[in-house]
Short mmCIF file of C-alpha atoms in Angstrom, two decimals:
data_model
loop_
_atom_site.label_atom_id
_atom_site.label_comp_id
_atom_site.label_asym_id
_atom_site.label_seq_id
_atom_site.Cartn_x
_atom_site.Cartn_y
_atom_site.Cartn_z
CA MET B 1 18.50 28.52 7.52
CA GLN B 2 19.59 31.75 8.58
CA LYS B 3 23.78 30.41 8.35
CA ILE B 4 22.73 29.09 4.64
CA ILE B 5 21.41 32.15 3.54
CA LEU B 6 23.99 34.64 5.26
CA TYR B 7 27.24 32.52 3.66
CA THR B 8 25.47 32.69 0.31
CA ILE B 9 25.62 36.49 0.63
CA VAL B 10 28.37 36.66 1.22
CA ILE B 11 30.11 33.99 -0.09
CA VAL B 12 28.01 32.79 -3.20
CA PHE B 13 27.55 36.04 -5.53
CA SER B 14 31.47 36.60 -5.88
CA LEU B 15 31.22 33.51 -7.81
CA LEU B 16 28.01 33.68 -9.66
CA THR B 17 29.40 34.84 -13.14
CA LYS B 18 31.94 32.01 -13.20
CA VAL B 19 29.04 29.14 -11.69
CA VAL B 20 26.87 30.33 -14.67
CA ALA B 21 29.25 29.44 -17.43
CA GLN B 22 30.23 25.95 -15.67
CA GLU B 23 26.60 25.70 -15.46
CA ALA B 24 25.82 26.28 -18.97
CA GLU B 25 29.07 23.61 -19.83
CA THR B 26 27.60 20.71 -18.10
CA ILE B 27 23.76 21.11 -18.93
CA GLU B 28 23.80 18.08 -21.32
CA LYS B 29 20.99 15.13 -22.03
CA SER B 30 22.10 11.33 -21.76
CA THR B 31 21.73 9.72 -25.23
CA GLU B 32 22.02 6.23 -24.70
CA TRP B 33 19.12 4.17 -23.01
CA MET B 34 19.62 2.84 -19.44
CA ALA B 35 17.96 -0.49 -18.51
CA ARG B 36 16.03 0.37 -15.35
CA GLY B 37 12.83 -0.42 -12.98
CA THR B 38 11.81 -2.26 -9.90
CA LYS B 39 12.60 -5.90 -11.97
CA SER B 40 14.76 -5.21 -14.40
CA GLU B 41 16.70 -8.54 -13.94
CA SER B 42 13.29 -9.84 -14.91
CA TYR B 43 13.66 -8.67 -18.52
CA GLU B 44 16.27 -8.66 -21.49
CA MET B 45 16.15 -4.95 -22.70
CA GLY B 46 18.06 -3.32 -25.45
CA SER B 47 18.60 -2.65 -29.14
CA VAL B 48 17.50 -4.57 -32.01
CA LYS B 49 19.81 -5.41 -34.75
CA ASN B 50 18.10 -3.80 -37.93
CA LYS B 51 17.98 -6.24 -41.01
CA SER B 52 19.21 -3.09 -42.63
CA SER B 53 20.68 0.08 -42.68
CA ASN B 54 17.70 1.93 -43.91
CA GLU B 55 15.93 0.64 -40.96
CA GLN B 56 15.10 2.94 -37.72
CA GLU B 57 17.12 1.50 -34.97
CA VAL B 58 14.39 -0.49 -32.39
CA PHE B 59 14.92 -1.07 -28.81
CA THR B 60 12.59 -4.14 -27.16
CA ILE B 61 11.80 -5.11 -23.14
CA LYS B 62 11.23 -8.88 -23.38
CA SER B 63 10.31 -10.73 -20.28
CA ILE B 64 12.23 -13.73 -19.06
CA ASP B 65 10.48 -15.13 -15.89
CA LYS B 66 7.00 -16.62 -16.41
CA LYS B 67 5.77 -14.06 -13.58
CA ILE B 68 6.72 -11.02 -12.62
CA ASP B 69 5.30 -8.25 -10.09
CA GLY B 70 7.11 -5.50 -11.00
CA PHE B 71 8.32 -3.58 -14.17
CA GLY B 72 11.05 -3.01 -16.40
CA THR B 73 12.28 0.52 -18.44
CA LEU B 74 14.60 1.18 -21.04
CA MET B 75 14.55 5.09 -20.22
CA GLN B 76 16.38 8.45 -20.94
CA SER B 77 17.48 11.40 -18.31
CA GLY B 78 18.57 14.85 -18.47
CA LYS B 79 17.90 18.68 -17.84
CA PRO B 80 14.77 20.04 -18.70
CA ASP B 81 16.04 23.68 -19.25
CA LEU B 82 15.21 23.98 -23.16
CA TYR B 83 11.92 23.60 -22.33
CA LEU B 84 10.96 25.13 -18.68
CA GLY B 85 7.61 26.95 -18.99
CA LYS B 86 6.82 24.97 -22.38
CA THR B 87 4.18 22.39 -22.84
CA ILE B 88 6.45 19.15 -24.53
CA LYS B 89 4.98 16.50 -26.57
CA MET B 90 6.58 12.71 -26.25
CA ILE B 91 5.45 10.99 -28.92
CA GLY B 92 6.57 6.84 -29.98
CA TYR B 93 6.15 3.90 -31.64
CA VAL B 94 5.43 0.74 -30.05
CA LYS B 95 4.56 -3.07 -30.89
CA SER B 96 3.41 -5.35 -27.93
CA GLU B 97 3.07 -9.00 -27.90
CA ASN B 98 1.50 -11.24 -25.17
CA VAL B 99 1.34 -8.15 -22.80
CA LYS B 100 -0.36 -9.79 -19.61
CA SER B 101 -0.35 -6.52 -17.37
CA TRP B 102 0.44 -3.37 -19.50
CA ALA B 103 2.83 -0.94 -21.02
CA GLY B 104 2.91 2.63 -22.19
CA LEU B 105 5.47 5.68 -23.11
CA TRP B 106 6.15 7.63 -19.84
CA MET B 107 7.52 11.02 -18.94
CA ARG B 108 8.22 12.85 -15.63
CA ILE B 109 9.71 16.34 -14.49
CA ASP B 110 11.04 16.70 -11.09
CA TYR B 111 12.47 19.46 -8.63
CA TYR B 112 15.43 17.42 -7.48
CA ASN B 113 14.19 14.02 -5.86
CA ASP B 114 11.97 16.04 -3.39
CA LYS B 115 8.52 17.09 -5.91
CA VAL B 116 7.64 15.35 -8.36
CA LEU B 117 5.97 18.06 -10.85
CA ALA B 118 4.40 16.24 -13.66
CA PHE B 119 4.16 12.89 -14.75
CA ASP B 120 2.52 10.54 -17.12
CA ASN B 121 2.86 6.61 -17.38
CA MET B 122 -0.24 6.08 -20.06
CA HIS B 123 -1.71 3.57 -17.30
CA PRO B 124 -4.99 4.63 -17.76
CA ARG B 125 -4.77 4.00 -21.23
CA ALA B 126 -2.20 1.29 -21.47
CA ILE B 127 -1.33 -1.05 -24.25
CA VAL B 128 -2.53 -4.36 -23.42
CA GLY B 129 -2.09 -7.22 -25.23
CA THR B 130 -0.76 -8.01 -29.07
CA ASN B 131 -0.47 -4.93 -31.33
CA ASP B 132 0.95 -4.30 -34.62
CA TRP B 133 2.91 -0.72 -34.57
CA THR B 134 0.94 2.06 -33.44
CA LYS B 135 1.80 5.67 -32.67
CA TYR B 136 1.18 6.88 -28.98
CA GLU B 137 1.90 10.17 -27.49
CA VAL B 138 2.30 12.00 -23.85
CA VAL B 139 1.86 15.91 -23.18
CA LEU B 140 3.13 17.24 -20.20
CA PHE B 141 3.87 20.85 -19.04
CA VAL B 142 7.37 22.10 -17.65
CA PRO B 143 7.30 24.09 -14.73
CA GLN B 144 9.87 26.54 -13.94
CA ASP B 145 11.17 25.10 -10.79
CA ALA B 146 11.76 22.05 -13.15
CA THR B 147 15.37 20.51 -12.09
CA ASP B 148 15.47 16.93 -13.62
CA PHE B 149 13.38 15.65 -16.67
CA SER B 150 12.78 11.55 -17.78
CA TYR B 151 11.52 9.59 -19.98
CA GLY B 152 11.08 5.91 -21.44
CA VAL B 153 9.10 3.20 -22.40
CA LEU B 154 8.36 0.46 -19.83
CA LEU B 155 6.90 -3.10 -19.55
CA ASP B 156 4.65 -4.09 -16.41
CA GLY B 157 4.93 -8.08 -15.94
CA THR B 158 5.34 -10.69 -18.72
CA GLY B 159 5.04 -10.08 -22.51
CA GLN B 160 7.40 -8.16 -25.25
CA ILE B 161 7.19 -4.54 -26.40
CA TRP B 162 9.24 -2.83 -29.20
CA PHE B 163 9.74 0.93 -29.70
CA LYS B 164 11.33 3.36 -32.19
CA ASP B 165 11.34 6.70 -33.18
CA ILE B 166 10.87 8.66 -30.17
CA GLN B 167 10.86 12.27 -29.83
CA ILE B 168 10.37 15.18 -27.94
CA GLU B 169 9.05 18.49 -29.02
CA ILE B 170 7.39 21.30 -28.30
CA VAL B 171 3.90 21.99 -29.09
CA ASP B 172 1.46 24.83 -28.54
CA ASP B 173 -0.01 25.55 -24.92
CA ALA B 174 -2.98 24.81 -26.02
CA VAL B 175 -2.40 21.05 -25.88
CA SER B 176 -3.67 19.51 -23.05
CA GLU B 177 -1.79 17.49 -20.49
CA THR B 178 -1.95 13.59 -20.49
CA GLY B 179 -0.26 13.09 -17.01
CA THR B 180 -1.89 11.97 -13.75
CA ILE B 181 0.25 14.54 -12.44
CA LYS B 182 -0.17 17.93 -14.63
CA GLY B 183 2.47 20.58 -14.50
CA ARG B 184 -0.15 23.64 -14.63
CA ASP B 185 -1.68 22.24 -11.51
CA LEU B 186 1.52 22.62 -9.66
CA LYS B 187 1.47 24.89 -6.77
CA ASN B 188 4.55 27.48 -5.63
CA ILE B 189 7.23 25.78 -3.96
CA SER B 190 7.93 27.67 -0.68
CA PHE B 191 11.17 28.79 -0.18
CA GLU B 192 12.27 26.63 2.65
CA ASP B 193 11.02 23.65 0.37
CA LYS B 194 13.93 24.53 -2.46
CA ALA B 195 16.50 25.24 0.36
CA LYS B 196 16.21 22.41 1.72
CA ALA B 197 16.37 20.28 -1.72
CA ILE B 198 19.05 22.55 -2.70
CA ALA B 199 21.19 21.44 0.43
CA LYS B 200 20.18 17.54 0.04
CA SER B 201 21.38 17.79 -3.72
CA ILE B 202 24.95 19.00 -2.30
CA GLU B 203 25.23 16.47 0.65
CA LYS B 204 24.07 13.91 -2.68
CA ILE B 205 26.45 15.16 -4.84
CA THR B 206 29.55 14.95 -1.91
CA SER B 207 28.38 11.39 -1.25
CA GLU B 208 28.43 9.97 -4.71
CA GLU B 209 31.77 11.14 -5.68
CA LYS B 210 33.12 10.07 -2.61
CA ASN B 211 31.67 6.28 -2.80
CA ALA B 212 33.11 6.43 -6.29
CA LEU B 213 36.48 7.77 -5.29
CA LYS B 214 36.62 4.93 -2.51
CA LYS B 215 35.90 2.40 -5.65
CA GLU B 216 38.47 3.32 -7.70
CA VAL B 217 40.79 3.18 -4.72
CA GLU B 218 39.99 -0.23 -4.05
CA ALA B 219 40.33 -1.19 -7.46
CA ILE B 220 43.75 0.36 -7.78
CA ASP B 221 44.52 -1.73 -4.54
CA LEU B 222 43.41 -4.53 -6.12
CA GLN B 223 45.79 -3.95 -9.39
CA VAL B 224 48.56 -3.51 -6.91
CA LYS B 225 48.02 -6.67 -5.06
CA ASN B 226 47.85 -8.71 -7.99
CA GLY B 227 51.05 -7.32 -9.30
CA GLU B 228 49.59 -5.33 -11.87
CA ILE B 229 51.58 -2.02 -11.31
CA SER B 230 53.64 -0.55 -8.61
CA GLY B 231 53.09 0.51 -4.89
CA GLU B 232 54.35 4.29 -6.53
CA LYS B 233 52.17 3.76 -9.62
CA ALA B 234 49.32 3.57 -7.52
CA GLN B 235 50.16 6.48 -5.98
CA ASP B 236 50.25 8.52 -8.72
CA LEU B 237 47.01 6.95 -9.74
CA LYS B 238 45.29 7.48 -6.55
CA LEU B 239 46.05 11.23 -6.27
CA GLU B 240 44.98 11.26 -10.11
CA VAL B 241 41.24 10.03 -9.25
CA ALA B 242 40.97 12.27 -6.27
CA GLU B 243 41.78 15.35 -8.07
CA LYS B 244 39.21 13.97 -10.13
CA HIS B 245 36.48 14.01 -7.96
CA ALA B 246 37.92 16.97 -5.67
CA GLN B 247 37.22 18.66 -9.10
CA ASN B 248 33.83 17.07 -9.58
CA ILE B 249 32.04 18.30 -6.02
CA GLU B 250 33.47 21.82 -6.92
CA THR B 251 31.95 22.15 -10.28
CA LYS B 252 28.61 19.90 -9.38
CA VAL B 253 28.47 22.26 -5.94
CA ALA B 254 29.04 25.29 -7.39
CA ILE B 255 26.06 25.12 -9.55
CA GLU B 256 24.09 24.12 -6.65
CA GLU B 257 25.53 26.82 -4.75
CA ALA B 258 24.59 29.41 -7.81
CA ARG B 259 21.17 28.15 -7.62
CA LEU B 260 20.82 29.03 -3.76
CA ALA B 261 21.93 32.02 -4.51
CA GLN B 262 19.49 33.25 -6.95
CA LEU B 263 16.71 31.75 -4.68
CA VAL B 264 18.28 33.75 -1.85
CA LYS B 265 18.24 36.68 -4.33
CA ASP B 266 14.32 36.50 -5.17
CA LYS B 267 13.46 35.74 -1.66
CA VAL B 268 15.39 39.43 -1.43
CA ASP B 269 13.32 40.89 -4.42
CA GLY B 270 9.92 39.85 -3.09
CA LYS B 271 9.89 37.02 -5.83
CA ILE B 272 9.41 34.23 -3.60
CA VAL B 273 7.40 33.98 -0.46
CA SER B 274 8.12 31.98 2.39
CA GLY B 275 5.78 28.85 3.41
CA SER B 276 3.33 29.70 5.69
CA PRO B 277 2.19 27.63 8.69
CA LYS B 278 0.20 25.05 6.69
CA LYS B 279 -3.57 25.14 7.35
CA LYS B 280 -5.12 22.29 9.21
CA GLY B 281 -7.70 20.57 6.89
CA GLY B 282 -9.73 19.67 9.64
CA THR B 283 -10.85 16.40 11.77
CA ARG B 284 -12.93 14.37 10.31
CA ILE B 285 -14.85 11.21 11.91
CA VAL B 286 -16.14 8.09 9.90
CA ILE B 287 -18.05 4.93 11.23
CA GLY B 288 -17.30 1.67 9.48
CA GLY B 289 -14.20 2.33 7.50
CA SER B 290 -13.22 4.90 4.93
CA ASP B 291 -11.21 3.54 1.45
CA GLY B 292 -11.36 7.32 0.38
CA GLU B 293 -8.51 9.69 -0.22
CA ILE B 294 -8.28 12.74 2.64
CA GLY B 295 -6.50 15.83 2.25
CA ASP B 296 -3.06 15.79 3.03
CA ASP B 297 -3.50 17.83 6.21
CA THR B 298 -6.75 16.63 7.05
CA THR B 299 -7.01 13.91 10.09
CA GLU B 300 -9.50 11.39 10.24
CA ILE B 301 -11.16 9.41 13.03
CA ASP B 302 -11.91 6.13 12.29
CA LEU B 303 -14.34 4.51 14.44
CA GLY B 304 -14.98 1.22 12.97
CA SER B 305 -11.44 0.63 12.79
CA MET B 306 -9.96 2.44 15.94
CA LYS B 307 -7.30 4.21 14.01
CA ILE B 308 -6.56 7.79 13.27
CA TYR B 309 -4.98 8.89 10.12
CA ASN B 310 -2.89 12.18 9.67
CA GLY B 311 -2.82 13.34 6.54
CA ASN B 312 -3.41 11.09 2.74
CA GLU B 313 0.08 9.94 2.73
CA ASP B 314 -0.46 8.42 6.24
CA LYS B 315 -3.43 7.06 5.54
CA LYS B 316 -2.27 5.54 2.52
CA GLU B 317 0.85 3.73 3.74
CA ARG B 318 -0.60 1.98 6.65
CA LYS B 319 -3.47 0.25 4.92
CA SER B 320 -0.73 -0.84 2.45
CA LYS B 321 1.41 -2.32 4.90
CA ARG B 322 2.37 -6.38 4.75
CA THR B 323 0.71 -6.54 8.11
CA THR B 324 -2.93 -4.64 8.64
CA SER B 325 -5.05 -4.63 11.79
CA GLN B 326 -8.83 -4.64 11.75
CA PHE B 327 -11.33 -4.51 14.42
CA VAL B 328 -13.80 -7.12 13.77
CA PHE B 329 -17.28 -7.53 14.81
CA ALA B 330 -20.09 -9.99 13.67
CA PHE B 331 -23.82 -11.25 14.48
CA GLY B 332 -26.59 -13.02 13.46
CA LEU B 333 -28.48 -16.28 14.28
CA ASN B 334 -27.09 -19.03 16.67
CA ASN B 335 -28.20 -22.66 17.20
CA VAL B 336 -27.10 -26.27 17.41
CA VAL B 337 -27.07 -29.28 15.81
CA THR B 338 -28.39 -32.20 17.08
CA GLU B 339 -27.72 -35.96 16.00
CA GLY B 340 -30.25 -37.38 14.32
CA GLU B 341 -32.59 -33.64 14.64
CA SER B 342 -32.92 -31.15 11.87
CA LEU B 343 -32.99 -27.31 12.74
CA GLU B 344 -36.66 -27.49 11.68
CA ASP B 345 -37.13 -29.75 15.24
CA SER B 346 -34.53 -27.82 17.11
CA ASP B 347 -34.81 -27.10 21.28
CA TYR B 348 -33.94 -23.75 20.36
CA ARG B 349 -35.96 -20.50 18.80
CA VAL B 350 -34.29 -20.30 15.29
CA TRP B 351 -35.03 -16.37 15.51
CA GLY B 352 -34.48 -15.98 18.58
CA SER B 353 -31.28 -17.51 19.22
CA HIS B 354 -27.92 -14.98 18.22
CA PHE B 355 -24.40 -14.95 18.12
CA TYR B 356 -22.29 -11.85 18.86
CA GLU B 357 -18.31 -12.01 18.29
CA TRP B 358 -16.11 -8.84 18.49
CA GLY B 359 -12.40 -8.86 18.50
CA ILE B 360 -8.81 -7.59 16.92
CA THR B 361 -7.06 -9.87 13.88
CA TYR B 362 -4.13 -8.96 12.40
CA ASN B 363 -3.85 -9.49 8.41
CA SER B 364 -0.68 -10.30 6.95
CA ARG B 365 0.33 -10.78 2.76
CA ILE B 366 2.23 -14.55 2.61
CA PHE B 367 3.80 -12.76 -0.20
CA LYS B 368 5.76 -10.06 -0.72
CA ASN B 369 4.82 -8.94 -3.95
CA ASN B 370 1.55 -10.64 -4.67
CA ASN B 371 -1.73 -9.48 -2.55
CA LEU B 372 -4.07 -12.89 -2.79
CA LEU B 373 -2.86 -14.84 0.01
CA HIS B 374 -3.54 -13.56 3.71
CA ALA B 375 -2.98 -14.81 7.29
CA LYS B 376 -5.66 -13.44 9.35
CA TYR B 377 -5.11 -14.19 13.00
CA GLY B 378 -5.94 -12.66 16.43
CA LEU B 379 -8.29 -12.75 19.38
CA SER B 380 -12.11 -12.47 19.78
CA LEU B 381 -14.46 -12.81 22.42
CA MET B 382 -17.99 -14.84 21.29
CA TYR B 383 -20.92 -14.69 22.62
CA ASN B 384 -24.01 -17.66 21.74
CA ASN B 385 -26.82 -17.21 22.60
CA LEU B 386 -29.50 -20.32 22.83
CA ARG B 387 -33.58 -19.39 23.84
CA PRO B 388 -35.33 -22.72 24.54
CA THR B 389 -38.66 -23.13 23.21
CA ASP B 390 -42.01 -24.70 24.97
CA ASN B 391 -41.14 -22.75 28.50
CA ARG B 392 -38.07 -24.80 28.79
CA TYR B 393 -35.11 -23.96 30.56
CA PHE B 394 -31.85 -25.78 31.67
CA VAL B 395 -30.85 -27.86 34.39
CA LYS B 396 -27.81 -29.45 35.88
CA ASN B 397 -28.50 -32.88 37.08
CA GLY B 398 -25.04 -34.32 38.12
CA ASN B 399 -22.97 -34.85 35.05
CA GLN B 400 -25.85 -34.13 32.62
CA THR B 401 -27.60 -31.06 32.02
CA ASP B 402 -31.27 -31.33 31.11
CA LEU B 403 -33.58 -28.92 29.65
CA VAL B 404 -36.87 -29.24 31.56
CA GLU B 405 -40.07 -27.62 31.27
CA SER B 406 -41.13 -24.78 34.02
CA THR B 407 -43.47 -24.98 36.19
CA VAL B 408 -44.39 -20.93 35.83
CA LYS B 409 -44.46 -19.01 32.16
CA LEU B 410 -41.48 -17.68 31.53
CA ASP B 411 -41.26 -14.21 29.56
CA GLU B 412 -37.37 -15.13 28.64
CA SER B 413 -35.48 -18.01 29.14
CA ARG B 414 -32.07 -17.42 27.34
CA PHE B 415 -28.50 -19.46 27.77
CA ARG B 416 -25.47 -17.84 27.30
CA ASN B 417 -21.37 -19.08 26.76
CA VAL B 418 -18.83 -16.77 26.33
CA TYR B 419 -15.78 -17.87 24.60
CA LEU B 420 -12.16 -16.13 24.43
CA VAL B 421 -10.94 -17.98 20.72
CA ALA B 422 -8.06 -17.43 18.69
CA PRO B 423 -9.18 -17.56 14.78
CA LEU B 424 -7.04 -18.52 12.19
CA HIS B 425 -7.94 -18.12 8.50
CA LEU B 426 -6.23 -18.47 4.92
CA GLU B 427 -7.98 -15.11 3.29
CA PHE B 428 -8.04 -15.12 -0.16
CA ASP B 429 -8.38 -11.02 -1.50
CA PHE B 430 -8.63 -10.46 -4.96
CA THR B 431 -8.24 -6.71 -4.58
CA PRO B 432 -5.42 -5.01 -7.04
CA LYS B 433 -2.31 -3.91 -6.40
CA LYS B 434 -2.04 -0.21 -7.19
CA LEU B 435 0.57 2.23 -8.10
CA SER B 436 1.07 6.08 -7.13
CA LYS B 437 0.23 8.85 -9.08
CA ASP B 438 3.94 9.17 -10.07
CA GLY B 439 4.18 5.46 -11.43
CA THR B 440 7.03 4.92 -8.95
CA LYS B 441 5.21 2.70 -6.23
CA THR B 442 3.11 0.14 -5.56
CA TYR B 443 0.98 -0.10 -3.15
CA PHE B 444 -0.82 -3.76 -2.01
CA ARG B 445 -4.27 -2.86 -0.32
CA THR B 446 -6.98 -5.36 1.29
CA HIS B 447 -10.63 -5.25 2.30
CA GLU B 448 -11.50 -3.25 -1.03
CA SER B 449 -12.45 -6.40 -3.01
CA ILE B 450 -14.17 -10.24 -3.19
CA ARG B 451 -12.76 -12.01 0.11
CA LEU B 452 -12.93 -15.47 1.15
CA GLY B 453 -11.58 -16.60 4.69
CA ILE B 454 -11.46 -20.35 5.44
CA GLY B 455 -10.22 -21.49 8.45
CA GLY B 456 -10.84 -22.52 12.34
CA TYR B 457 -10.71 -21.46 15.89
CA GLY B 458 -9.90 -22.93 19.04
CA GLY B 459 -10.05 -21.25 22.97
CA VAL B 460 -11.74 -21.43 26.52
CA ARG B 461 -14.90 -20.56 27.85
CA ILE B 462 -14.46 -17.49 30.15
CA LYS B 463 -18.23 -18.12 31.39
CA SER B 464 -21.95 -19.79 31.20
CA LYS B 465 -25.14 -17.84 32.36
CA GLN B 466 -28.50 -18.61 31.95
CA ILE B 467 -31.45 -15.61 32.24
CA LEU B 468 -35.18 -16.50 33.21
CA LYS B 469 -37.61 -13.92 33.23
CA TYR B 470 -40.80 -14.82 34.91
CA GLU B 471 -43.96 -13.22 37.15
CA VAL B 472 -45.04 -13.95 40.31
CA ASP B 473 -47.84 -12.45 42.38
CA ASP B 474 -47.56 -9.57 39.55
CA VAL B 475 -43.87 -8.98 40.82
CA LYS B 476 -41.75 -9.18 37.91
CA VAL B 477 -38.73 -10.99 38.43
CA LYS B 478 -35.51 -11.50 36.46
CA GLU B 479 -33.46 -14.48 37.26
CA ARG B 480 -29.30 -15.08 36.92
CA GLN B 481 -27.72 -18.22 37.06
CA LYS B 482 -24.01 -18.42 36.78
CA GLY B 483 -22.13 -21.56 36.81
CA ASP B 484 -20.52 -24.53 34.66
CA PHE B 485 -23.61 -26.00 33.55
CA ASN B 486 -20.92 -29.01 32.50
CA VAL B 487 -20.50 -26.92 29.25
CA SER B 488 -17.18 -28.15 27.66
CA ASP B 489 -14.36 -25.62 29.13
CA PHE B 490 -12.79 -25.63 25.40
CA THR B 491 -14.33 -24.76 22.18
CA TYR B 492 -12.71 -25.70 18.57
CA GLY B 493 -14.39 -25.27 15.36
CA LEU B 494 -14.37 -24.46 11.78
CA SER B 495 -15.25 -21.08 10.34
CA ALA B 496 -15.34 -19.37 6.80
CA TYR B 497 -16.54 -16.18 5.29
CA LEU B 498 -17.32 -14.69 1.83
CA GLY B 499 -18.10 -11.34 1.15
CA TYR B 500 -17.19 -7.68 -0.49
CA GLY B 501 -14.99 -5.22 0.96
CA GLN B 502 -15.37 -5.02 4.72
CA THR B 503 -18.61 -6.88 5.24
CA SER B 504 -19.02 -10.91 4.65
CA LEU B 505 -21.53 -13.56 5.47
CA TYR B 506 -20.07 -15.54 8.43
CA VAL B 507 -20.49 -19.28 9.34
CA LYS B 508 -19.09 -20.92 12.15
CA TYR B 509 -19.55 -24.48 13.58
CA ASP B 510 -17.95 -26.18 16.55
CA LEU B 511 -16.39 -29.65 16.30
CA ASN B 512 -16.82 -30.42 20.17
CA PRO B 513 -20.16 -30.73 21.76
CA MET B 514 -21.45 -27.98 24.03
CA PHE B 515 -22.10 -30.29 26.83
CA LYS B 516 -19.41 -32.46 27.89
CA ASN B 517 -21.28 -35.58 29.33
CA ASN B 518 -24.93 -35.44 27.63
CA ASN B 519 -26.35 -38.40 25.89
CA ILE B 520 -26.98 -36.60 23.16
CA ASP B 521 -24.25 -34.38 20.96
CA GLN B 522 -24.97 -30.75 20.76
CA ASN B 523 -22.79 -28.75 18.24
CA ASN B 524 -23.15 -25.04 18.37
CA VAL B 525 -23.71 -23.38 15.01
CA SER B 526 -23.97 -19.73 13.89
CA LEU B 527 -24.38 -17.94 10.51
CA GLY B 528 -24.51 -14.10 10.36
CA ILE B 529 -22.43 -10.99 9.18
CA ARG B 530 -19.43 -9.94 9.82
CA PHE B 531 -17.53 -6.70 9.43
CA ASP B 532 -13.60 -6.35 9.09
CA PHE B 533 -13.16 -2.61 9.80
CA ASN B 534 -9.92 -1.91 7.93
#
């Protein structure tokens, strides 16, 4: 940075007068509507032929695909110099037909490509459905630091819109801004950030001009190859285009150097303060997951999902990845389905038998630009506990395992099987997609709406254990018995969950019987609550 400043002080001030004149000559606003958008190829965009010359020029954006996850826009861009420090209003008339998602006017004020200073795309008050010609407005304040200015009309998803008579006018500062990012809320941009942005702009100018030169040279070489021009003519053309792009670089870079020189002067005059080290926004600890925003300088420790987020942008990006991870914890009632018996006649206490499950899952969005279907997979530990009724406990009898009555009074009789399983579910997540505040980025979040998971699991038994508690001669005894108890070594079954956000109602059913060789099959079944801490 010191080298940049010294270079600027020594060299650039000598060019300042000439450069400012060049800058005034190069400021211009495009009068042509440009077709852009995240899915511009999915739309027909352009001017509509007028029936008579007296009619205003009308433009249209019409979807040509049956389903579109993105938007198309017709836009213009230019320099905001005439509007610096002023409040401006964009006015336009729009007609719509069968707009399924939304449409609207939009306007954006930028500081180079580094920062959006003001923005509104009418998303909170969007155009939806079919409507006749209606006047719409967007109002923004243009900060003094603004360098770029863009506006247009967009259509998200399917349908068709027409627009006409788009105007930009300066209005009284008392008029309220409509933007989701308001220009009047802008905090000062530091000297360091401004200098970096100018340096990036100079680098971008050089790169773009070199790439443009390369394409023109390749086109000339192709003409020589096709015999359209001679080699001598090609050399003259290459020299001509090289001089043109060199002049473009010189002119455009000189403008940026002039801005850098003015920035240094303002710094020396005390008009700009250096960016002070960012104050830590503190650390907050949450349990059970948090979907809310945090400060840009805040660290959030989520004990539920076992994740640490460094600022709001880090949290948004990581929660919106195509594959995310969750910590899963579930608990509830556990019992068995016995052939020929109902749960009311179960050999196990309905409210005393329970299960626990905890593990790690991965949630992968199946389609890149659609949030509905997800593949959910991972590893879990399942603890299935059964408490027999009528003072009974399990006894291994050869290949059979019998439930027998104890000769002593049992204070507790509990039988536990522990499994390591790999669950796999097809998850339907109805969490809607979200747009960034400037409308340029789409976020696909999960676990923020209704969710339905259907699938199953398979795994191996890790251990089986029986715990008996009783009293003999006033001595309390706790007996732990470990063994296989003829329990099936493998388990597999069906499972499903339905809920909202991170909490779901959860059901599991083992397709294989609990014991290998018993005369009557008993299949484990569980019903409870599941938490997917995202």
